[in-house]
Amino acid sequence: MINSQTNSNMEFLGAGRSGEVFLLDSPDGKIARKIFYGDKITHLIHYFFFGAPNPYIWNEDALNCAYYRRRILQNLVQFWFGSHLTVANATDRGWNEESKSYQLDTEFSKGEAVALHHPFNHDKDWQVEVLVHRVMQPLQKWLIKSGFDGLVWQAGKGNPVALNNFLLTQDDPDNYQFVWIDLESGVPALIPLNFLTLFTFYLPKCFHHKRPLFDDVDMDRLNAYIEMNRVGLEETLGSKPYDEMLSDIEYLGYHQRNWKEMPRFQRSIHYQLKKGKITETEANRYLQNPWRWYIRELMRLGRKVPYKLLVRLPVKVFKFFASIPYFGFVRGFFKVLFFRRYRLKVARDYVNRRLERWMERKQITDEESDYFLHHLHNDYSSEYLGDFGVHLGMKVFVKVFEYIISPLLYAAGLINEGTLVFFLIFGGPISRTLYTSLQMFQAAGEGKEIPWVAFFIGLIPSLFGNIAYPCQMIYSASGSRGKLARFIVYDTFSRVGDKFPIWGGEDTLTEHYFNHGADRLVRWVTLLRRPFQRRVS
């Protein structure tokens, strides 16, 4: 079993919805240790469907299932993909007393997440395409065929978050290699982004397994698949690994039955026992008298929910609003609006922080970052971020004028109905036009690019006019010298994918979708501006 080692002595690698992963040394080399946990939202989801939080945290049979699934799938993916895909195989498992949860040791993989698109890496766009179409989608079909119905979620079927379950270990489009590092789900497979898969696959599988789908394996289908492909598996793996896999399958079936057949009230009791919230004597008494447990939980819920809603929540809300530095916020707001130098500093500091984040994620090199930083103080592109902030900041004053001052002027008889309607419709375009006109004259005097795209789009009433400077940024990014502008556009779109609710995050397919969407948009604008450039020349 796992050797004892405090979490503070381990290097943090990352976290998913089911656990945190740490790097540590072992007698056999470096290993990755996954300590299972869950946040409040995932706890709530598991309580609703299963009566207790994520079973990998507290259920030893669930932990053993994770251990044996990895061992089995390490062999199967070799049979399916050869050297193109491997599994971070499980090496040990045990209890982490410090976290009071189970943990799983796996092989450490030195791979990297597939590359995001940016101005210097057009030659790496193949990575995400190969991962999705040559690895993940075929893997989903193999998993279904062999009975690993629940693992399809972690392989990405309807789940864009699953992209970061894979790392690239050999960066070669003709001889690529990926490793599947995370096979354990954090939530039941019931919230796919593509809801068509919910009705065509996940719900039918829930009815087949008679429960919400959570890393379930159809043992009958798995055994039938192994027997049907015995010759090919023995030729690929060898007789001894094949026999070991058969033994692992038996253990998997045994532990899965113990885990999945546990009644709902027993799950809740065993979770509280593992977390040290009840004693073993109390647990045995509740197991013999389930009604006492339900009464206890209802009473606990009756005390906990009103206290949280009526006491803790108002206190948290008050502390949140009390912690806001209102004076500093207002001061910074006016400085952004009226001081160009401060506005430029804010914009450049923001771009600098984003460059540092891309470097931390190993998405850009030191040399590429140096190039962007050099142009950050010589390129006009970063100024558009500040100008966009001014447009948004002016809306406060414009809305006050439109919805408070103008109606008061109308009520006082100082303006008529037509003037009131004109102010309500064109207040935003007028303010944007005045500001952008000043910026155009200033740019012309300094020999910089004139933001004529922002000028014309800013004339449009409604919310569309507010994206005048983002459109100007995209136009600048489409130019032959707009590498910094392109990076800002790619980063902005990528952040939308990162912050996308539920299905977003770093290194997810959602982030890559927005990232590559920015590239398609920039290329489209480039094509549109070519005829204009030819006419000008």
Coordinates of N, CA and C in Angstrom, one line a residue, residues 115-302:
A115 N -1.3 22.4 -27.9 CA -1.0 23.8 -28.1 C -2.2 24.6 -28.5
L116 N -2.4 25.8 -27.8 CA -3.3 26.8 -28.3 C -2.7 27.5 -29.5
H117 N -3.6 28.1 -30.3 CA -3.1 28.8 -31.5 C -2.7 30.2 -31.1
H118 N -1.5 30.6 -31.6 CA -1.0 32.0 -31.4 C -0.1 32.3 -32.6
P119 N 0.3 33.5 -32.8 CA 1.0 34.0 -34.0 C 2.2 33.2 -34.4
F120 N 2.8 32.5 -33.5 CA 4.1 31.8 -33.8 C 4.0 30.3 -33.9
N121 N 2.8 29.7 -33.8 CA 2.8 28.2 -33.8 C 1.7 27.7 -34.7
H122 N 1.6 28.2 -35.9 CA 0.7 27.7 -36.9 C 1.0 26.2 -37.2
D123 N 2.2 25.8 -37.0 CA 2.6 24.4 -37.3 C 2.1 23.4 -36.3
K124 N 1.5 23.9 -35.2 CA 1.1 23.0 -34.1 C -0.5 22.8 -34.1
D125 N -1.1 23.4 -35.1 CA -2.6 23.3 -35.1 C -3.1 21.8 -35.2
W126 N -2.2 21.0 -35.7 CA -2.6 19.6 -35.9 C -2.8 18.9 -34.6
Q127 N -2.3 19.4 -33.5 CA -2.3 18.6 -32.3 C -3.7 18.4 -31.8
V128 N -4.5 19.4 -31.7 CA -5.9 19.3 -31.2 C -6.7 18.5 -32.2
E129 N -6.5 18.6 -33.5 CA -7.2 17.9 -34.5 C -6.9 16.4 -34.3
V130 N -5.7 16.0 -34.2 CA -5.3 14.6 -34.1 C -5.9 14.0 -32.8
L131 N -5.7 14.8 -31.7 CA -6.2 14.3 -30.4 C -7.7 14.0 -30.5
V132 N -8.5 14.9 -31.0 CA -9.9 14.7 -31.1 C -10.4 13.7 -32.0
H133 N -9.8 13.7 -33.3 CA -10.4 12.9 -34.3 C -9.7 11.5 -34.5
R134 N -8.4 11.4 -34.1 CA -7.7 10.2 -34.2 C -7.5 9.4 -32.9
V135 N -7.7 10.1 -31.8 CA -7.6 9.5 -30.5 C -8.9 9.4 -29.7
M136 N -9.4 10.6 -29.3 CA -10.6 10.6 -28.4 C -11.8 9.9 -29.1
Q137 N -12.2 10.3 -30.3 CA -13.4 9.7 -30.9 C -13.3 8.2 -31.2
P138 N -12.1 7.7 -31.7 CA -12.0 6.3 -31.8 C -12.0 5.6 -30.4
L139 N -11.4 6.2 -29.4 CA -11.3 5.7 -28.1 C -12.7 5.5 -27.5
Q140 N -13.6 6.5 -27.8 CA -15.0 6.4 -27.3 C -15.7 5.2 -27.9
K141 N -15.5 4.9 -29.2 CA -16.1 3.8 -29.8 C -15.6 2.5 -29.3
W142 N -14.2 2.4 -29.0 CA -13.7 1.2 -28.4 C -14.2 0.9 -27.0
L143 N -14.3 2.0 -26.2 CA -14.8 1.8 -24.9 C -16.2 1.3 -24.8
I144 N -17.0 1.9 -25.7 CA -18.4 1.4 -25.8 C -18.5 -0.1 -26.2
K145 N -17.7 -0.4 -27.2 CA -17.7 -1.8 -27.7 C -17.2 -2.8 -26.6
S146 N -16.3 -2.4 -25.8 CA -15.7 -3.3 -24.8 C -16.4 -3.2 -23.4
G147 N -17.5 -2.3 -23.3 CA -18.2 -2.3 -22.0 C -17.9 -1.2 -21.1
F148 N -16.9 -0.4 -21.4 CA -16.6 0.7 -20.5 C -17.5 1.9 -20.7
D149 N -18.7 1.7 -20.5 CA -19.7 2.8 -20.8 C -19.5 4.1 -20.0
G150 N -19.1 4.0 -18.7 CA -18.9 5.2 -17.9 C -17.7 5.9 -18.3
L151 N -16.7 5.2 -18.8 CA -15.4 5.9 -19.1 C -15.5 6.7 -20.4
V152 N -16.5 6.5 -21.1 CA -16.7 7.4 -22.3 C -16.8 8.8 -22.0
W153 N -17.3 9.1 -20.8 CA -17.4 10.5 -20.3 C -16.0 11.1 -20.2
Q154 N -15.1 10.4 -19.6 CA -13.7 10.8 -19.5 C -12.9 10.8 -20.8
A155 N -13.5 10.2 -21.8 CA -12.8 10.2 -23.1 C -13.4 11.3 -24.0
G156 N -14.4 12.0 -23.5 CA -14.8 13.2 -24.2 C -16.1 13.2 -24.9
K157 N -16.9 12.1 -24.8 CA -18.2 12.1 -25.6 C -19.2 13.1 -25.0
G158 N -19.4 14.2 -25.7 CA -20.3 15.2 -25.2 C -19.7 16.0 -24.1
N159 N -18.4 15.8 -23.7 CA -17.8 16.4 -22.6 C -16.5 17.1 -23.0
P160 N -16.6 18.4 -23.4 CA -15.4 19.1 -23.9 C -14.3 19.3 -22.8
V161 N -14.7 19.1 -21.5 CA -13.7 19.3 -20.4 C -12.7 18.1 -20.5
A162 N -13.1 17.0 -21.1 CA -12.2 15.8 -21.1 C -10.9 16.0 -21.9
L163 N -10.8 17.0 -22.7 CA -9.6 17.2 -23.5 C -8.4 17.3 -22.7
N164 N -8.5 17.9 -21.5 CA -7.3 18.0 -20.6 C -7.0 16.7 -19.8
N165 N -7.8 15.7 -20.1 CA -7.4 14.4 -19.6 C -6.3 13.7 -20.4
F166 N -5.8 14.3 -21.4 CA -4.8 13.7 -22.3 C -3.6 14.7 -22.5
L167 N -2.5 14.2 -22.5 CA -1.2 14.9 -22.7 C -0.5 14.4 -23.9
L168 N 0.2 15.3 -24.6 CA 1.0 15.0 -25.7 C 2.4 14.6 -25.2
T169 N 2.9 13.4 -25.5 CA 4.2 13.0 -25.1 C 5.2 13.0 -26.2
Q170 N 4.7 12.9 -27.5 CA 5.7 13.0 -28.6 C 5.1 13.9 -29.7
D171 N 5.7 15.0 -29.9 CA 5.2 16.1 -30.8 C 5.7 15.8 -32.2
D172 N 4.9 14.9 -32.9 CA 5.3 14.5 -34.3 C 4.0 14.2 -35.0
P173 N 3.6 14.9 -36.0 CA 2.3 14.6 -36.6 C 2.2 13.3 -37.3
D174 N 3.3 12.7 -37.6 CA 3.3 11.4 -38.3 C 3.5 10.2 -37.2
N175 N 4.1 10.5 -36.1 CA 4.4 9.5 -35.1 C 4.0 10.1 -33.7
Y176 N 2.8 10.6 -33.6 CA 2.4 11.2 -32.3 C 2.1 10.2 -31.2
Q177 N 2.2 10.7 -30.0 CA 2.0 9.8 -28.8 C 1.2 10.7 -27.8
F178 N 0.1 10.1 -27.3 CA -0.6 10.8 -26.2 C -0.7 9.8 -25.0
V179 N -0.9 10.4 -23.8 CA -1.1 9.6 -22.6 C -2.4 10.1 -22.0
W180 N -3.3 9.1 -21.6 CA -4.5 9.4 -20.9 C -4.2 9.4 -19.4
I181 N -4.3 10.6 -18.8 CA -3.9 10.7 -17.4 C -5.0 10.7 -16.4
D182 N -6.2 11.0 -16.8 CA -7.3 11.1 -15.8 C -8.5 10.3 -16.3
L183 N -8.7 9.2 -15.6 CA -9.8 8.2 -16.0 C -11.0 8.2 -15.0
E184 N -10.9 9.0 -13.9 CA -11.9 9.0 -12.9 C -12.7 10.3 -12.9
S185 N -14.0 10.1 -13.0 CA -15.0 11.2 -13.2 C -15.2 11.9 -11.9
G186 N -15.6 13.2 -12.0 CA -15.9 14.0 -10.8 C -17.4 14.1 -10.6
V187 N -18.2 14.0 -11.7 CA -19.6 14.1 -11.6 C -20.2 13.0 -12.5
P188 N -21.5 12.6 -12.2 CA -22.2 11.7 -13.1 C -22.2 12.2 -14.5
A189 N -22.3 11.3 -15.5 CA -22.3 11.7 -16.9 C -23.7 12.0 -17.3
L190 N -24.2 13.1 -16.9 CA -25.5 13.5 -17.2 C -25.7 15.0 -17.7
I191 N -24.5 15.7 -17.9 CA -24.6 17.1 -18.3 C -23.7 17.3 -19.5
P192 N -23.9 16.6 -20.6 CA -23.0 16.8 -21.8 C -23.4 18.1 -22.4
L193 N -22.4 18.8 -23.0 CA -22.6 20.0 -23.8 C -23.5 19.7 -25.0
N194 N -23.3 18.6 -25.6 CA -24.2 18.2 -26.7 C -25.3 17.4 -26.2
F195 N -26.5 18.0 -26.0 CA -27.6 17.3 -25.3 C -28.1 16.2 -26.1
L196 N -27.8 16.1 -27.4 CA -28.2 15.0 -28.2 C -27.6 13.7 -27.7
T197 N -26.3 13.8 -27.2 CA -25.7 12.6 -26.7 C -26.4 12.1 -25.4
L198 N -27.0 13.1 -24.7 CA -27.7 12.7 -23.4 C -28.8 11.8 -23.7
F199 N -29.6 12.0 -24.8 CA -30.7 11.2 -25.1 C -30.4 10.0 -26.0
T200 N -29.3 10.1 -26.8 CA -28.9 9.0 -27.6 C -28.0 8.0 -27.0
F201 N -27.3 8.4 -25.9 CA -26.3 7.5 -25.3 C -26.4 7.5 -23.8
Y202 N -26.3 8.6 -23.1 CA -26.1 8.5 -21.6 C -27.4 8.1 -20.9
L203 N -28.6 8.6 -21.3 CA -29.8 8.2 -20.6 C -30.1 6.7 -20.9
P204 N -30.0 6.2 -22.2 CA -30.2 4.8 -22.4 C -29.2 3.9 -21.6
K205 N -28.0 4.4 -21.4 CA -27.0 3.6 -20.6 C -27.4 3.7 -19.1
C206 N -28.0 4.8 -18.7 CA -28.5 4.8 -17.3 C -29.5 3.8 -17.0
F207 N -30.5 3.7 -18.0 CA -31.5 2.7 -17.8 C -30.9 1.2 -17.9
H208 N -29.9 1.1 -18.7 CA -29.3 -0.3 -18.8 C -28.6 -0.7 -17.5
H209 N -27.9 0.3 -16.9 CA -27.1 0.0 -15.7 C -28.0 0.2 -14.4
K210 N -29.2 0.7 -14.6 CA -30.2 0.9 -13.6 C -29.7 1.9 -12.5
R211 N -29.0 2.9 -13.0 CA -28.5 4.0 -12.1 C -27.8 5.1 -12.9
P212 N -27.7 6.3 -12.4 CA -26.9 7.3 -13.1 C -25.5 6.8 -13.5
L213 N -25.1 7.1 -14.7 CA -23.8 6.6 -15.2 C -22.6 7.3 -14.5
F214 N -21.8 6.6 -13.8 CA -20.6 7.1 -13.1 C -19.5 6.1 -13.2
D215 N -18.7 6.1 -14.2 CA -17.6 5.2 -14.4 C -18.0 3.8 -14.4
D216 N -19.2 3.5 -14.8 CA -19.7 2.1 -14.8 C -19.1 1.3 -15.9
V217 N -18.9 0.0 -15.6 CA -18.4 -1.0 -16.6 C -19.4 -2.1 -16.8
D218 N -19.8 -2.4 -18.0 CA -20.6 -3.5 -18.3 C -19.7 -4.8 -18.3
M219 N -19.7 -5.5 -17.1 CA -18.8 -6.6 -17.0 C -19.1 -7.8 -18.0
D220 N -20.3 -8.0 -18.3 CA -20.7 -9.1 -19.2 C -20.1 -8.8 -20.6
R221 N -20.3 -7.5 -21.0 CA -19.8 -7.1 -22.3 C -18.3 -7.1 -22.3
L222 N -17.6 -6.7 -21.2 CA -16.2 -6.7 -21.2 C -15.6 -8.1 -21.3
N223 N -16.2 -9.0 -20.5 CA -15.7 -10.4 -20.6 C -15.9 -11.0 -22.0
A224 N -17.1 -10.7 -22.6 CA -17.3 -11.2 -23.9 C -16.3 -10.6 -24.9
Y225 N -16.0 -9.4 -24.8 CA -15.1 -8.7 -25.7 C -13.7 -9.3 -25.6
I226 N -13.2 -9.5 -24.3 CA -11.9 -10.1 -24.1 C -11.8 -11.5 -24.6
E227 N -12.9 -12.3 -24.4 CA -12.9 -13.7 -25.0 C -12.9 -13.7 -26.5
M228 N -13.6 -12.8 -27.1 CA -13.7 -12.7 -28.6 C -12.4 -12.3 -29.2
N229 N -11.6 -11.5 -28.5 CA -10.4 -11.0 -29.0 C -9.2 -11.6 -28.4
R230 N -9.3 -12.8 -27.8 CA -8.3 -13.4 -27.1 C -7.0 -13.6 -27.9
V231 N -7.1 -14.1 -29.1 CA -5.9 -14.3 -29.9 C -5.2 -13.0 -30.2
G232 N -5.9 -12.0 -30.6 CA -5.2 -10.7 -30.9 C -4.6 -10.1 -29.7
L233 N -5.3 -10.2 -28.5 CA -4.7 -9.6 -27.3 C -3.5 -10.4 -26.8
E234 N -3.5 -11.7 -26.9 CA -2.3 -12.5 -26.5 C -1.1 -12.2 -27.5
E235 N -1.4 -12.0 -28.8 CA -0.3 -11.7 -29.7 C 0.3 -10.3 -29.4
T236 N -0.6 -9.3 -29.0 CA -0.1 -8.0 -28.8 C 0.5 -7.8 -27.4
L237 N -0.1 -8.4 -26.4 CA 0.4 -8.3 -25.0 C 1.4 -9.3 -24.6
G238 N 1.1 -10.5 -25.0 CA 1.9 -11.7 -24.5 C 0.9 -12.5 -23.5
S239 N 1.2 -13.7 -23.3 CA 0.4 -14.6 -22.5 C 0.3 -14.2 -21.1
K240 N 1.4 -13.9 -20.5 CA 1.4 -13.5 -19.1 C 0.6 -12.2 -18.8
P241 N 0.9 -11.1 -19.5 CA 0.1 -9.9 -19.3 C -1.4 -10.1 -19.6
Y242 N -1.7 -11.0 -20.6 CA -3.1 -11.3 -20.8 C -3.8 -12.0 -19.6
D243 N -3.1 -13.0 -19.1 CA -3.6 -13.7 -17.9 C -3.8 -12.7 -16.7
E244 N -2.8 -11.8 -16.5 CA -2.9 -10.9 -15.4 C -4.1 -9.9 -15.7
M245 N -4.4 -9.6 -16.9 CA -5.5 -8.8 -17.2 C -6.8 -9.5 -16.9
L246 N -6.9 -10.8 -17.1 CA -8.1 -11.6 -16.8 C -8.3 -11.5 -15.3
S247 N -7.2 -11.6 -14.5 CA -7.3 -11.6 -13.1 C -7.8 -10.2 -12.6
D248 N -7.3 -9.1 -13.2 CA -7.7 -7.8 -12.9 C -9.2 -7.6 -13.2
I249 N -9.7 -8.2 -14.3 CA -11.1 -8.1 -14.6 C -12.0 -8.7 -13.6
E250 N -11.5 -9.8 -13.0 CA -12.3 -10.5 -12.0 C -12.3 -9.6 -10.7
Y251 N -11.2 -9.0 -10.4 CA -11.2 -8.1 -9.2 C -12.1 -6.9 -9.5
L252 N -12.0 -6.4 -10.7 CA -12.9 -5.2 -11.0 C -14.3 -5.5 -10.8
G253 N -14.8 -6.7 -11.3 CA -16.2 -7.1 -11.2 C -16.6 -7.2 -9.7
Y254 N -15.7 -7.8 -8.9 CA -16.0 -8.0 -7.5 C -16.2 -6.6 -6.8
H255 N -15.2 -5.7 -7.0 CA -15.3 -4.5 -6.3 C -16.4 -3.6 -6.8
Q256 N -16.7 -3.7 -8.1 CA -17.8 -2.9 -8.7 C -19.1 -3.3 -8.1
R257 N -19.3 -4.6 -8.0 CA -20.6 -5.1 -7.4 C -20.7 -4.6 -5.9
N258 N -19.6 -4.6 -5.1 CA -19.7 -4.1 -3.8 C -20.0 -2.6 -3.7
W259 N -19.4 -1.9 -4.6 CA -19.6 -0.5 -4.6 C -21.0 -0.1 -5.1
K260 N -21.3 -0.6 -6.3 CA -22.6 -0.1 -6.9 C -23.8 -0.6 -6.2
E261 N -23.7 -1.8 -5.5 CA -24.9 -2.4 -4.9 C -25.1 -1.9 -3.4
M262 N -24.3 -1.0 -3.0 CA -24.4 -0.5 -1.6 C -25.7 0.4 -1.6
P263 N -26.6 0.2 -0.6 CA -27.8 1.0 -0.5 C -27.4 2.5 -0.2
R264 N -28.4 3.3 -0.6 CA -28.1 4.8 -0.5 C -27.8 5.2 1.0
F265 N -28.6 4.7 1.9 CA -28.4 5.2 3.3 C -27.0 4.7 3.8
Q266 N -26.6 3.5 3.4 CA -25.3 3.0 3.8 C -24.1 3.9 3.3
R267 N -24.3 4.4 2.1 CA -23.2 5.3 1.5 C -23.1 6.5 2.4
S268 N -24.2 7.1 2.8 CA -24.1 8.3 3.6 C -23.4 8.0 5.0
I269 N -23.8 6.9 5.6 CA -23.2 6.5 6.9 C -21.7 6.3 6.8
H270 N -21.3 5.5 5.8 CA -19.9 5.2 5.6 C -19.1 6.4 5.3
Y271 N -19.7 7.4 4.5 CA -18.9 8.6 4.3 C -18.7 9.4 5.6
Q272 N -19.7 9.5 6.4 CA -19.6 10.2 7.7 C -18.6 9.5 8.6
L273 N -18.6 8.2 8.5 CA -17.6 7.4 9.3 C -16.2 7.7 8.9
K274 N -16.0 7.6 7.5 CA -14.6 7.8 7.0 C -14.1 9.2 7.3
K275 N -15.0 10.2 7.3 CA -14.6 11.6 7.6 C -14.5 11.9 9.1
G276 N -14.7 10.9 9.9 CA -14.6 11.0 11.3 C -15.7 11.8 12.0
K277 N -16.8 11.9 11.3 CA -18.0 12.7 11.9 C -18.9 11.9 12.8
I278 N -18.8 10.5 12.7 CA -19.4 9.6 13.6 C -18.5 8.5 14.0
T279 N -18.7 7.8 15.1 CA -17.8 6.7 15.5 C -18.3 5.4 14.9
E280 N -17.4 4.4 15.0 CA -17.8 3.1 14.4 C -19.0 2.5 15.1
T281 N -19.1 2.8 16.4 CA -20.2 2.3 17.2 C -21.5 2.9 16.7
E282 N -21.5 4.2 16.5 CA -22.6 5.0 16.0 C -23.0 4.5 14.6
A283 N -22.0 4.2 13.7 CA -22.2 3.8 12.4 C -22.9 2.4 12.4
N284 N -22.5 1.5 13.3 CA -23.1 0.2 13.3 C -24.6 0.3 13.8
R285 N -24.8 1.2 14.8 CA -26.2 1.4 15.3 C -27.1 1.9 14.2
Y286 N -26.6 2.9 13.4 CA -27.4 3.5 12.3 C -27.6 2.4 11.2
L287 N -26.6 1.6 10.9 CA -26.7 0.6 9.9 C -27.8 -0.4 10.2
Q288 N -28.0 -0.7 11.5 CA -29.0 -1.6 11.9 C -30.4 -1.0 12.0
N289 N -30.4 0.4 12.1 CA -31.7 1.1 12.2 C -31.7 2.3 11.3
P290 N -31.9 2.0 10.0 CA -31.8 3.1 9.0 C -32.7 4.3 9.3
W291 N -33.9 4.0 9.9 CA -34.8 5.1 10.2 C -34.2 6.2 11.1
R292 N -33.4 5.7 12.1 CA -32.7 6.6 13.0 C -31.7 7.5 12.2
W293 N -31.1 6.9 11.2 CA -30.2 7.7 10.4 C -30.9 8.8 9.6
Y294 N -32.0 8.4 9.0 CA -32.8 9.4 8.3 C -33.3 10.6 9.2
I295 N -33.7 10.2 10.4 CA -34.2 11.2 11.4 C -33.0 12.1 11.7
R296 N -31.8 11.5 12.0 CA -30.6 12.3 12.3 C -30.3 13.3 11.2
E297 N -30.3 12.8 9.9 CA -29.9 13.7 8.8 C -31.0 14.8 8.6
L298 N -32.3 14.5 8.8 CA -33.3 15.5 8.6 C -33.1 16.6 9.7
M299 N -32.8 16.1 10.9 CA -32.6 17.1 12.0 C -31.4 18.0 11.7
R300 N -30.3 17.3 11.2 CA -29.1 18.0 10.9 C -29.3 19.0 9.8
L301 N -30.1 18.6 8.8 CA -30.4 19.5 7.7 C -31.3 20.6 8.1
G302 N -32.2 20.3 9.0 CA -33.1 21.4 9.6 C -32.3 22.4 10.4

